PDB file of C-alpha atoms in Angstrom:
ATOM      1  CA  GLN T   1      88.220 129.701 118.562  1.00  0.00           C
ATOM      2  CA  ILE T   2      85.476 130.696 116.402  1.00  0.00           C
ATOM      3  CA  GLU T   3      87.903 132.070 113.834  1.00  0.00           C
ATOM      4  CA  ALA T   4      89.855 128.601 114.081  1.00  0.00           C
ATOM      5  CA  ARG T   5      86.755 126.699 113.381  1.00  0.00           C
ATOM      6  CA  GLN T   6      85.874 128.601 110.579  1.00  0.00           C
ATOM      7  CA  LEU T   7      89.257 128.203 108.923  1.00  0.00           C
ATOM      8  CA  LEU T   8      89.330 124.586 109.521  1.00  0.00           C
ATOM      9  CA  GLN T   9      85.895 123.943 108.263  1.00  0.00           C
ATOM     10  CA  LYS T  10      86.965 122.913 104.886  1.00  0.00           C
ATOM     11  CA  LYS T  11      90.584 122.090 105.375  1.00  0.00           C
ATOM     12  CA  VAL T  12      90.125 119.879 108.507  1.00  0.00           C
ATOM     13  CA  PRO T  13      86.586 119.052 108.993  1.00  0.00           C
ATOM     14  CA  SER T  14      86.827 116.505 111.402  1.00  0.00           C
ATOM     15  CA  TRP T  15      88.559 118.644 113.810  1.00  0.00           C
ATOM     16  CA  SER T  16      86.704 121.792 113.352  1.00  0.00           C
ATOM     17  CA  ALA T  17      83.342 119.526 114.111  1.00  0.00           C
ATOM     18  CA  ASN T  18      84.696 118.358 117.475  1.00  0.00           C
ATOM     19  CA  ALA T  19      83.641 121.005 120.051  1.00  0.00           C
ATOM     20  CA  GLU T  20      86.210 119.838 122.774  1.00  0.00           C
ATOM     21  CA  LEU T  21      89.214 120.613 120.584  1.00  0.00           C
ATOM     22  CA  TRP T  22      91.180 123.832 121.186  1.00  0.00           C
ATOM     23  CA  PHE T  23      93.060 125.840 118.422  1.00  0.00           C
ATOM     24  CA  PRO T  24      96.177 127.971 118.137  1.00  0.00           C
ATOM     25  CA  PRO T  25      96.226 131.523 116.738  1.00  0.00           C
ATOM     26  CA  ARG T  26      95.790 131.838 112.833  1.00  0.00           C
ATOM     27  CA  LEU T  27      99.315 131.205 111.474  1.00  0.00           C
ATOM     28  CA  SER T  28      99.753 127.933 112.883  1.00  0.00           C
ATOM     29  CA  LEU T  29      96.311 127.056 111.358  1.00  0.00           C
ATOM     30  CA  GLU T  30      97.256 128.464 107.986  1.00  0.00           C
ATOM     31  CA  GLN T  31     100.668 126.353 108.139  1.00  0.00           C
ATOM     32  CA  CYS T  32      99.029 122.949 109.099  1.00  0.00           C
ATOM     33  CA  SER T  33      98.415 120.029 106.534  1.00  0.00           C
ATOM     34  CA  SER T  34      94.849 119.590 105.419  1.00  0.00           C
ATOM     35  CA  GLU T  35      93.043 116.547 105.972  1.00  0.00           C
ATOM     36  CA  ALA T  36      93.294 115.078 102.468  1.00  0.00           C
ATOM     37  CA  THR T  37      97.103 115.590 102.573  1.00  0.00           C
ATOM     38  CA  ALA T  38      97.470 114.294 106.134  1.00  0.00           C
ATOM     39  CA  LEU T  39      95.448 110.940 105.256  1.00  0.00           C
ATOM     40  CA  TYR T  40      97.485 110.562 102.123  1.00  0.00           C
ATOM     41  CA  LYS T  41     100.704 110.730 104.253  1.00  0.00           C
ATOM     42  CA  ALA T  42      99.395 108.283 106.776  1.00  0.00           C
ATOM     43  CA  ALA T  43      98.588 105.675 104.067  1.00  0.00           C
ATOM     44  CA  LEU T  44     102.299 105.614 102.748  1.00  0.00           C
ATOM     45  CA  VAL T  45     103.800 104.496 106.319  1.00  0.00           C
ATOM     46  CA  GLY T  46     103.096 102.243 109.344  1.00  0.00           C
ATOM     47  CA  GLY T  47     104.951 100.557 112.126  1.00  0.00           C
ATOM     48  CA  ASP T  48     105.422 100.426 116.106  1.00  0.00           C
ATOM     49  CA  THR T  49     106.787 103.923 116.794  1.00  0.00           C
ATOM     50  CA  PHE T  50     107.095 107.428 115.034  1.00  0.00           C
ATOM     51  CA  ALA T  51     108.323 110.848 115.899  1.00  0.00           C
ATOM     52  CA  ASP T  52     106.975 114.136 114.376  1.00  0.00           C
ATOM     53  CA  LEU T  53     109.899 116.501 115.008  1.00  0.00           C
ATOM     54  CA  THR T  54     107.826 119.677 113.919  1.00  0.00           C
ATOM     55  CA  GLY T  55     104.545 119.046 115.734  1.00  0.00           C
ATOM     56  CA  GLY T  56     102.633 122.344 115.262  1.00  0.00           C
ATOM     57  CA  LEU T  57      98.926 121.928 115.434  1.00  0.00           C
ATOM     58  CA  GLY T  58      99.291 118.226 115.559  1.00  0.00           C
ATOM     59  CA  ILE T  59      97.084 117.092 112.371  1.00  0.00           C
ATOM     60  CA  ASP T  60      99.930 115.085 110.805  1.00  0.00           C
ATOM     61  CA  SER T  61     101.015 113.530 114.240  1.00  0.00           C
ATOM     62  CA  TRP T  62      96.980 112.611 114.782  1.00  0.00           C
ATOM     63  CA  TYR T  63      96.777 110.921 111.159  1.00  0.00           C
ATOM     64  CA  LEU T  64     100.121 109.422 111.390  1.00  0.00           C
ATOM     65  CA  SER T  65      99.109 107.898 114.708  1.00  0.00           C
ATOM     66  CA  LYS T  66      96.464 105.765 113.043  1.00  0.00           C
ATOM     67  CA  GLY T  67      99.371 103.354 111.563  1.00  0.00           C
ATOM     68  CA  PHE T  68     101.395 103.261 114.629  1.00  0.00           C
ATOM     69  CA  LYS T  69     101.246 101.673 118.162  1.00  0.00           C
ATOM     70  CA  HIS T  70     103.138 104.969 119.787  1.00  0.00           C
ATOM     71  CA  GLY T  71     103.938 108.367 118.678  1.00  0.00           C
ATOM     72  CA  HIS T  72     106.060 111.343 119.904  1.00  0.00           C
ATOM     73  CA  TYR T  73     105.008 114.876 118.909  1.00  0.00           C
ATOM     74  CA  VAL T  74     108.103 117.162 119.213  1.00  0.00           C
ATOM     75  CA  GLU T  75     107.490 121.125 119.377  1.00  0.00           C
ATOM     76  CA  LEU T  76     109.522 123.855 120.419  1.00  0.00           C
ATOM     77  CA  ARG T  77     106.636 126.279 121.306  1.00  0.00           C
ATOM     78  CA  PRO T  78     105.062 125.433 124.820  1.00  0.00           C
ATOM     79  CA  GLU T  79     101.846 126.921 124.054  1.00  0.00           C
ATOM     80  CA  LEU T  80     101.291 124.460 121.113  1.00  0.00           C
ATOM     81  CA  CYS T  81     102.452 121.589 123.334  1.00  0.00           C
ATOM     82  CA  ASP T  82      99.586 122.497 126.015  1.00  0.00           C
ATOM     83  CA  LEU T  83      97.051 122.489 123.152  1.00  0.00           C
ATOM     84  CA  ALA T  84      98.462 119.250 121.609  1.00  0.00           C
ATOM     85  CA  ARG T  85      98.235 117.574 124.837  1.00  0.00           C
ATOM     86  CA  HIS T  86      94.516 118.439 125.551  1.00  0.00           C
ATOM     87  CA  ASN T  87      93.788 117.457 121.726  1.00  0.00           C
ATOM     88  CA  PHE T  88      95.457 114.143 121.941  1.00  0.00           C
ATOM     89  CA  ASP T  89      93.691 113.383 125.432  1.00  0.00           C
ATOM     90  CA  VAL T  90      90.264 114.402 123.787  1.00  0.00           C
ATOM     91  CA  LEU T  91      91.146 112.163 120.769  1.00  0.00           C
ATOM     92  CA  ASN T  92      92.362 109.386 122.746  1.00  0.00           C
ATOM     93  CA  ALA T  93      95.635 109.247 120.746  1.00  0.00           C
ATOM     94  CA  ASP T  94      98.749 107.383 122.059  1.00  0.00           C
ATOM     95  CA  ILE T  95     101.131 110.301 121.502  1.00  0.00           C
ATOM     96  CA  GLU T  96     103.735 111.570 123.667  1.00  0.00           C
ATOM     97  CA  VAL T  97     104.381 115.343 123.850  1.00  0.00           C
ATOM     98  CA  HIS T  98     108.045 116.810 123.965  1.00  0.00           C
ATOM     99  CA  ASN T  99     108.527 120.471 124.329  1.00  0.00           C
ATOM    100  CA  GLU T 100     112.075 120.642 122.920  1.00  0.00           C
ATOM    101  CA  SER T 101     113.676 121.348 119.276  1.00  0.00           C
ATOM    102  CA  ALA T 102     114.067 118.464 117.005  1.00  0.00           C
ATOM    103  CA  GLU T 103     117.715 118.564 117.302  1.00  0.00           C
ATOM    104  CA  ASP T 104     117.436 117.836 120.994  1.00  0.00           C
ATOM    105  CA  GLN T 105     114.973 115.040 120.501  1.00  0.00           C
ATOM    106  CA  LEU T 106     117.202 113.301 117.900  1.00  0.00           C
ATOM    107  CA  GLY T 107     120.103 113.463 120.594  1.00  0.00           C
ATOM    108  CA  HIS T 108     118.356 111.341 123.037  1.00  0.00           C
ATOM    109  CA  CYS T 109     115.421 109.367 121.206  1.00  0.00           C
ATOM    110  CA  GLN T 110     115.488 105.640 120.721  1.00  0.00           C
ATOM    111  CA  VAL T 111     115.407 103.880 117.239  1.00  0.00           C
ATOM    112  CA  LEU T 112     111.868 104.752 115.469  1.00  0.00           C
ATOM    113  CA  ASP T 113     110.331 103.142 112.479  1.00  0.00           C
ATOM    114  CA  LEU T 114     109.529 106.506 111.168  1.00  0.00           C
ATOM    115  CA  ILE T 115     110.726 110.219 111.797  1.00  0.00           C
ATOM    116  CA  TYR T 116     108.661 112.918 109.994  1.00  0.00           C
ATOM    117  CA  ILE T 117     109.630 116.544 109.597  1.00  0.00           C
ATOM    118  CA  ASP T 118     108.274 119.513 108.170  1.00  0.00           C
ATOM    119  CA  PRO T 119     110.512 122.428 108.428  1.00  0.00           C
ATOM    120  CA  ALA T 120     109.241 125.815 108.425  1.00  0.00           C
ATOM    121  CA  ARG T 121     109.895 128.016 105.039  1.00  0.00           C
ATOM    122  CA  ARG T 122     110.598 131.165 106.644  1.00  0.00           C
ATOM    123  CA  ASP T 123     113.832 132.948 108.344  1.00  0.00           C
ATOM    124  CA  LEU T 124     114.108 134.673 111.403  1.00  0.00           C
ATOM    125  CA  TYR T 125     112.729 137.830 109.708  1.00  0.00           C
ATOM    126  CA  GLY T 126     109.643 136.228 108.229  1.00  0.00           C
ATOM    127  CA  ARG T 127     110.552 136.083 104.649  1.00  0.00           C
ATOM    128  CA  LYS T 128     109.970 132.877 102.819  1.00  0.00           C
ATOM    129  CA  THR T 129     113.207 130.707 101.934  1.00  0.00           C
ATOM    130  CA  VAL T 130     114.009 129.024  98.668  1.00  0.00           C
ATOM    131  CA  ALA T 131     116.608 126.424  99.402  1.00  0.00           C
ATOM    132  CA  VAL T 132     115.915 123.244 101.405  1.00  0.00           C
ATOM    133  CA  SER T 133     118.996 124.233 103.583  1.00  0.00           C
ATOM    134  CA  ASP T 134     117.629 127.506 104.725  1.00  0.00           C
ATOM    135  CA  CYS T 135     114.305 125.895 106.223  1.00  0.00           C
ATOM    136  CA  THR T 136     114.188 125.305 110.104  1.00  0.00           C
ATOM    137  CA  PRO T 137     115.079 122.896 111.081  1.00  0.00           C
ATOM    138  CA  ASP T 138     117.818 122.283 108.512  1.00  0.00           C
ATOM    139  CA  VAL T 139     117.012 118.732 107.204  1.00  0.00           C
ATOM    140  CA  VAL T 140     120.159 118.828 105.111  1.00  0.00           C
ATOM    141  CA  GLN T 141     122.380 118.896 108.326  1.00  0.00           C
ATOM    142  CA  LEU T 142     120.029 116.654 110.081  1.00  0.00           C
ATOM    143  CA  GLN T 143     119.390 114.094 107.618  1.00  0.00           C
ATOM    144  CA  ASP T 144     122.251 111.463 108.631  1.00  0.00           C
ATOM    145  CA  ILE T 145     121.204 111.412 112.332  1.00  0.00           C
ATOM    146  CA  MET T 146     117.632 110.967 111.306  1.00  0.00           C
ATOM    147  CA  LEU T 147     118.497 108.098 109.171  1.00  0.00           C
ATOM    148  CA  GLU T 148     120.536 106.645 112.347  1.00  0.00           C
ATOM    149  CA  LYS T 149     117.341 107.044 114.504  1.00  0.00           C
ATOM    150  CA  ALA T 150     114.927 105.810 112.074  1.00  0.00           C
ATOM    151  CA  LYS T 151     114.256 103.162 109.320  1.00  0.00           C
ATOM    152  CA  THR T 152     112.222 105.905 107.218  1.00  0.00           C
ATOM    153  CA  VAL T 153     112.415 109.629 107.219  1.00  0.00           C
ATOM    154  CA  MET T 154     109.516 111.516 105.771  1.00  0.00           C
ATOM    155  CA  VAL T 155     110.417 115.292 104.808  1.00  0.00           C
ATOM    156  CA  LYS T 156     107.459 117.472 103.776  1.00  0.00           C
ATOM    157  CA  LEU T 157     108.705 120.631 101.518  1.00  0.00           C
ATOM    158  CA  SER T 158     106.952 123.492 100.146  1.00  0.00           C
ATOM    159  CA  PRO T 159     105.875 123.100  96.501  1.00  0.00           C
ATOM    160  CA  MET T 160     107.574 126.264  96.093  1.00  0.00           C
ATOM    161  CA  LEU T 161     110.829 124.809  96.747  1.00  0.00           C
ATOM    162  CA  ASP T 162     112.669 123.299  93.820  1.00  0.00           C
ATOM    163  CA  LEU T 163     112.347 119.648  93.678  1.00  0.00           C
ATOM    164  CA  HIS T 164     115.519 118.734  91.805  1.00  0.00           C
ATOM    165  CA  GLN T 165     117.556 120.868  93.969  1.00  0.00           C
ATOM    166  CA  ALA T 166     116.226 119.001  96.980  1.00  0.00           C
ATOM    167  CA  LEU T 167     117.083 115.784  95.204  1.00  0.00           C
ATOM    168  CA  MET T 168     120.713 116.774  95.065  1.00  0.00           C
ATOM    169  CA  VAL T 169     121.300 117.834  98.551  1.00  0.00           C
ATOM    170  CA  LEU T 170     119.086 115.110 100.321  1.00  0.00           C
ATOM    171  CA  HIS T 171     120.678 111.653 100.217  1.00  0.00           C
ATOM    172  CA  LYS T 172     119.118 108.117 100.504  1.00  0.00           C
ATOM    173  CA  VAL T 173     115.928 109.372  98.748  1.00  0.00           C
ATOM    174  CA  LYS T 174     113.694 106.295  98.006  1.00  0.00           C
ATOM    175  CA  GLU T 175     110.395 108.183  96.724  1.00  0.00           C
ATOM    176  CA  VAL T 176     109.215 111.513  96.170  1.00  0.00           C
ATOM    177  CA  HIS T 177     105.348 112.398  96.444  1.00  0.00           C
ATOM    178  CA  VAL T 178     104.140 115.481  94.648  1.00  0.00           C
ATOM    179  CA  VAL T 179     100.675 116.021  96.194  1.00  0.00           C
ATOM    180  CA  ALA T 180      98.057 118.329  94.793  1.00  0.00           C
ATOM    181  CA  VAL T 181      94.542 118.657  96.091  1.00  0.00           C
ATOM    182  CA  ALA T 182      91.950 119.534  93.435  1.00  0.00           C
ATOM    183  CA  ASN T 183      94.531 120.647  91.089  1.00  0.00           C
ATOM    184  CA  GLU T 184      96.662 123.043  93.412  1.00  0.00           C
ATOM    185  CA  CYS T 185     100.103 121.688  94.409  1.00  0.00           C
ATOM    186  CA  LYS T 186     100.370 121.668  98.294  1.00  0.00           C
ATOM    187  CA  GLU T 187     103.252 119.296  99.375  1.00  0.00           C
ATOM    188  CA  LEU T 188     106.515 117.574  98.211  1.00  0.00           C
ATOM    189  CA  LEU T 189     107.043 114.513 100.394  1.00  0.00           C
ATOM    190  CA  LEU T 190     110.444 112.879 100.091  1.00  0.00           C
ATOM    191  CA  LEU T 191     110.817 109.349 101.589  1.00  0.00           C
ATOM    192  CA  LEU T 192     114.612 108.658 102.831  1.00  0.00           C
ATOM    193  CA  GLN T 193     115.537 105.292 103.759  1.00  0.00           C
ATOM    194  CA  ARG T 194     118.954 104.091 104.943  1.00  0.00           C
ATOM    195  CA  ASP T 195     119.277 101.536 102.245  1.00  0.00           C
ATOM    196  CA  ALA T 196     117.990 103.332  99.249  1.00  0.00           C
ATOM    197  CA  VAL T 197     119.802 102.549  95.890  1.00  0.00           C
ATOM    198  CA  GLY T 198     118.887 103.056  92.239  1.00  0.00           C
ATOM    199  CA  PRO T 199     116.400 105.620  90.774  1.00  0.00           C
ATOM    200  CA  VAL T 200     114.220 107.880  92.574  1.00  0.00           C
ATOM    201  CA  TYR T 201     110.441 107.142  91.846  1.00  0.00           C
ATOM    202  CA  ILE T 202     108.329 110.224  91.625  1.00  0.00           C
ATOM    203  CA  HIS T 203     104.744 109.948  92.274  1.00  0.00           C
ATOM    204  CA  CYS T 204     102.176 112.628  91.134  1.00  0.00           C
ATOM    205  CA  VAL T 205      98.651 112.535  92.721  1.00  0.00           C
ATOM    206  CA  ASN T 206      95.777 115.080  92.393  1.00  0.00           C
ATOM    207  CA  LEU T 207      93.442 114.232  95.363  1.00  0.00           C
ATOM    208  CA  LEU T 208      89.771 114.829  95.295  1.00  0.00           C
ATOM    209  CA  THR T 209      89.667 114.657  91.528  1.00  0.00           C
ATOM    210  CA  GLY T 210      89.554 111.166  90.884  1.00  0.00           C
ATOM    211  CA  GLN T 211      92.418 111.262  88.670  1.00  0.00           C
ATOM    212  CA  GLU T 212      94.861 108.379  88.512  1.00  0.00           C
ATOM    213  CA  ALA T 213      98.472 108.710  89.863  1.00  0.00           C
ATOM    214  CA  VAL T 214     101.469 108.782  87.686  1.00  0.00           C
ATOM    215  CA  GLU T 215     104.578 107.530  88.564  1.00  0.00           C
ATOM    216  CA  PHE T 216     108.172 107.951  86.525  1.00  0.00           C
ATOM    217  CA  THR T 217     111.791 108.434  87.120  1.00  0.00           C
ATOM    218  CA  LYS T 218     113.841 111.078  86.080  1.00  0.00           C
ATOM    219  CA  GLU T 219     116.015 108.803  84.219  1.00  0.00           C
ATOM    220  CA  GLU T 220     112.967 107.589  82.136  1.00  0.00           C
ATOM    221  CA  GLU T 221     112.054 111.361  81.395  1.00  0.00           C
ATOM    222  CA  ASP T 222     115.572 112.126  80.200  1.00  0.00           C
ATOM    223  CA  ALA T 223     115.813 109.060  78.017  1.00  0.00           C
ATOM    224  CA  ILE T 224     112.767 109.892  76.116  1.00  0.00           C
ATOM    225  CA  SER T 225     113.032 111.715  72.676  1.00  0.00           C
ATOM    226  CA  LEU T 226     110.238 114.505  72.339  1.00  0.00           C
ATOM    227  CA  CYS T 227     107.868 114.474  69.621  1.00  0.00           C
ATOM    228  CA  LEU T 228     106.195 117.667  68.825  1.00  0.00           C
ATOM    229  CA  ALA T 229     102.772 118.106  66.954  1.00  0.00           C
ATOM    230  CA  ASP T 230     102.672 119.048  63.428  1.00  0.00           C
ATOM    231  CA  THR T 231      98.978 120.015  63.416  1.00  0.00           C
ATOM    232  CA  ILE T 232      96.531 120.907  66.092  1.00  0.00           C
ATOM    233  CA  GLY T 233      94.165 117.774  66.997  1.00  0.00           C
ATOM    234  CA  LYS T 234      90.686 117.670  68.223  1.00  0.00           C
ATOM    235  CA  TYR T 235      91.493 117.885  71.862  1.00  0.00           C
ATOM    236  CA  LEU T 236      93.871 120.120  73.775  1.00  0.00           C
ATOM    237  CA  TYR T 237      95.369 118.931  76.999  1.00  0.00           C
ATOM    238  CA  GLU T 238      97.258 120.611  79.916  1.00  0.00           C
ATOM    239  CA  PRO T 239      98.787 118.314  82.911  1.00  0.00           C
ATOM    240  CA  ASN T 240      97.335 118.978  86.294  1.00  0.00           C
ATOM    241  CA  ALA T 241      99.557 120.678  88.923  1.00  0.00           C
ATOM    242  CA  ALA T 242     101.314 117.751  90.388  1.00  0.00           C
ATOM    243  CA  LEU T 243     102.620 116.665  86.986  1.00  0.00           C
ATOM    244  CA  MET T 244     103.722 120.147  86.285  1.00  0.00           C
ATOM    245  CA  LYS T 245     105.670 120.508  89.473  1.00  0.00           C
ATOM    246  CA  ALA T 246     107.356 117.093  89.015  1.00  0.00           C
ATOM    247  CA  GLY T 247     108.440 117.747  85.504  1.00  0.00           C
ATOM    248  CA  CYS T 248     106.797 114.749  83.810  1.00  0.00           C
ATOM    249  CA  PHE T 249     106.357 116.048  80.364  1.00  0.00           C
ATOM    250  CA  LYS T 250     107.922 113.489  77.778  1.00  0.00           C
ATOM    251  CA  ALA T 251     106.995 110.503  79.704  1.00  0.00           C
ATOM    252  CA  LEU T 252     103.264 111.796  79.942  1.00  0.00           C
ATOM    253  CA  ALA T 253     103.102 112.232  76.022  1.00  0.00           C
ATOM    254  CA  GLN T 254     104.486 108.749  75.465  1.00  0.00           C
ATOM    255  CA  ARG T 255     102.113 107.123  77.765  1.00  0.00           C
ATOM    256  CA  TYR T 256      98.974 108.751  76.919  1.00  0.00           C
ATOM    257  CA  GLY T 257      99.863 109.184  73.231  1.00  0.00           C
ATOM    258  CA  VAL T 258      99.369 112.965  72.904  1.00  0.00           C
ATOM    259  CA  GLU T 259     101.848 115.478  71.192  1.00  0.00           C
ATOM    260  CA  LYS T 260     103.400 118.594  72.767  1.00  0.00           C
ATOM    261  CA  LEU T 261     102.703 121.741  70.974  1.00  0.00           C
ATOM    262  CA  HIS T 262     106.034 123.191  71.661  1.00  0.00           C
ATOM    263  CA  LYS T 263     109.147 122.170  73.599  1.00  0.00           C
ATOM    264  CA  ASN T 264     108.594 125.328  75.756  1.00  0.00           C
ATOM    265  CA  SER T 265     105.020 125.057  76.181  1.00  0.00           C
ATOM    266  CA  ASN T 266     103.379 122.426  78.460  1.00  0.00           C
ATOM    267  CA  LEU T 267     100.254 122.022  76.182  1.00  0.00           C
ATOM    268  CA  TYR T 268      99.376 118.783  74.586  1.00  0.00           C
ATOM    269  CA  THR T 269      96.998 117.867  71.588  1.00  0.00           C
ATOM    270  CA  SER T 270      95.379 114.699  70.228  1.00  0.00           C
ATOM    271  CA  ASP T 271      92.382 113.644  68.146  1.00  0.00           C
ATOM    272  CA  HIS T 272      91.401 111.213  71.029  1.00  0.00           C
TER     273      HIS T 272
END
């Protein structure tokens, strides 16, 4: 418990400071969301009911619950469920705990406003996966039933995964949020909706920096002609981690009046 509080002191300070909360072993702590990213996710959604199909430590469930009347925490490991019941009771959260798989919960749950899922990025041997379909649970296989059960589905993916490959295998994506914290890319959030049509808007945010968010579409990026710098200007610029991950390069140059040094370099220059 001492080690857990030390690890969470910067990542989730409000939980670390609460003497009544209990914590699991180190791995679950390393995989949980930070307070900054959990707050960002919670600000995107709201309604009456939600389900977190991959409960884990319960950080995301807790912050999401602030925008909903009732929540469901779903987790396969019984020891994490025991901790979640205790912690949610301490925090006075209206979140029901279910010790079962995401697939089983989807088989009998009622229609919800939101389903949140954060699949594990490791296989049975502990190796990190690359494809979205290799994560557990397999959100590619579950996406249709999740959209039947909820108006909105929020999928959290590792920034190590290929965003454009994810957009090819996941349908009905309405928005993508590439979330960095202090210039370190932390999460890819994909919001799926039953009635999603048209271009996918990609939001790039760099939390705790004061930098403004940048929104663009792949179609916008593809339609822009790239202008390269003839000379080096007075200033040199490097996009933040969220912009780099999202691939917002030509749109960035056009909007901010900067020029790329080379087509294969993500450095820009300007006299202003």
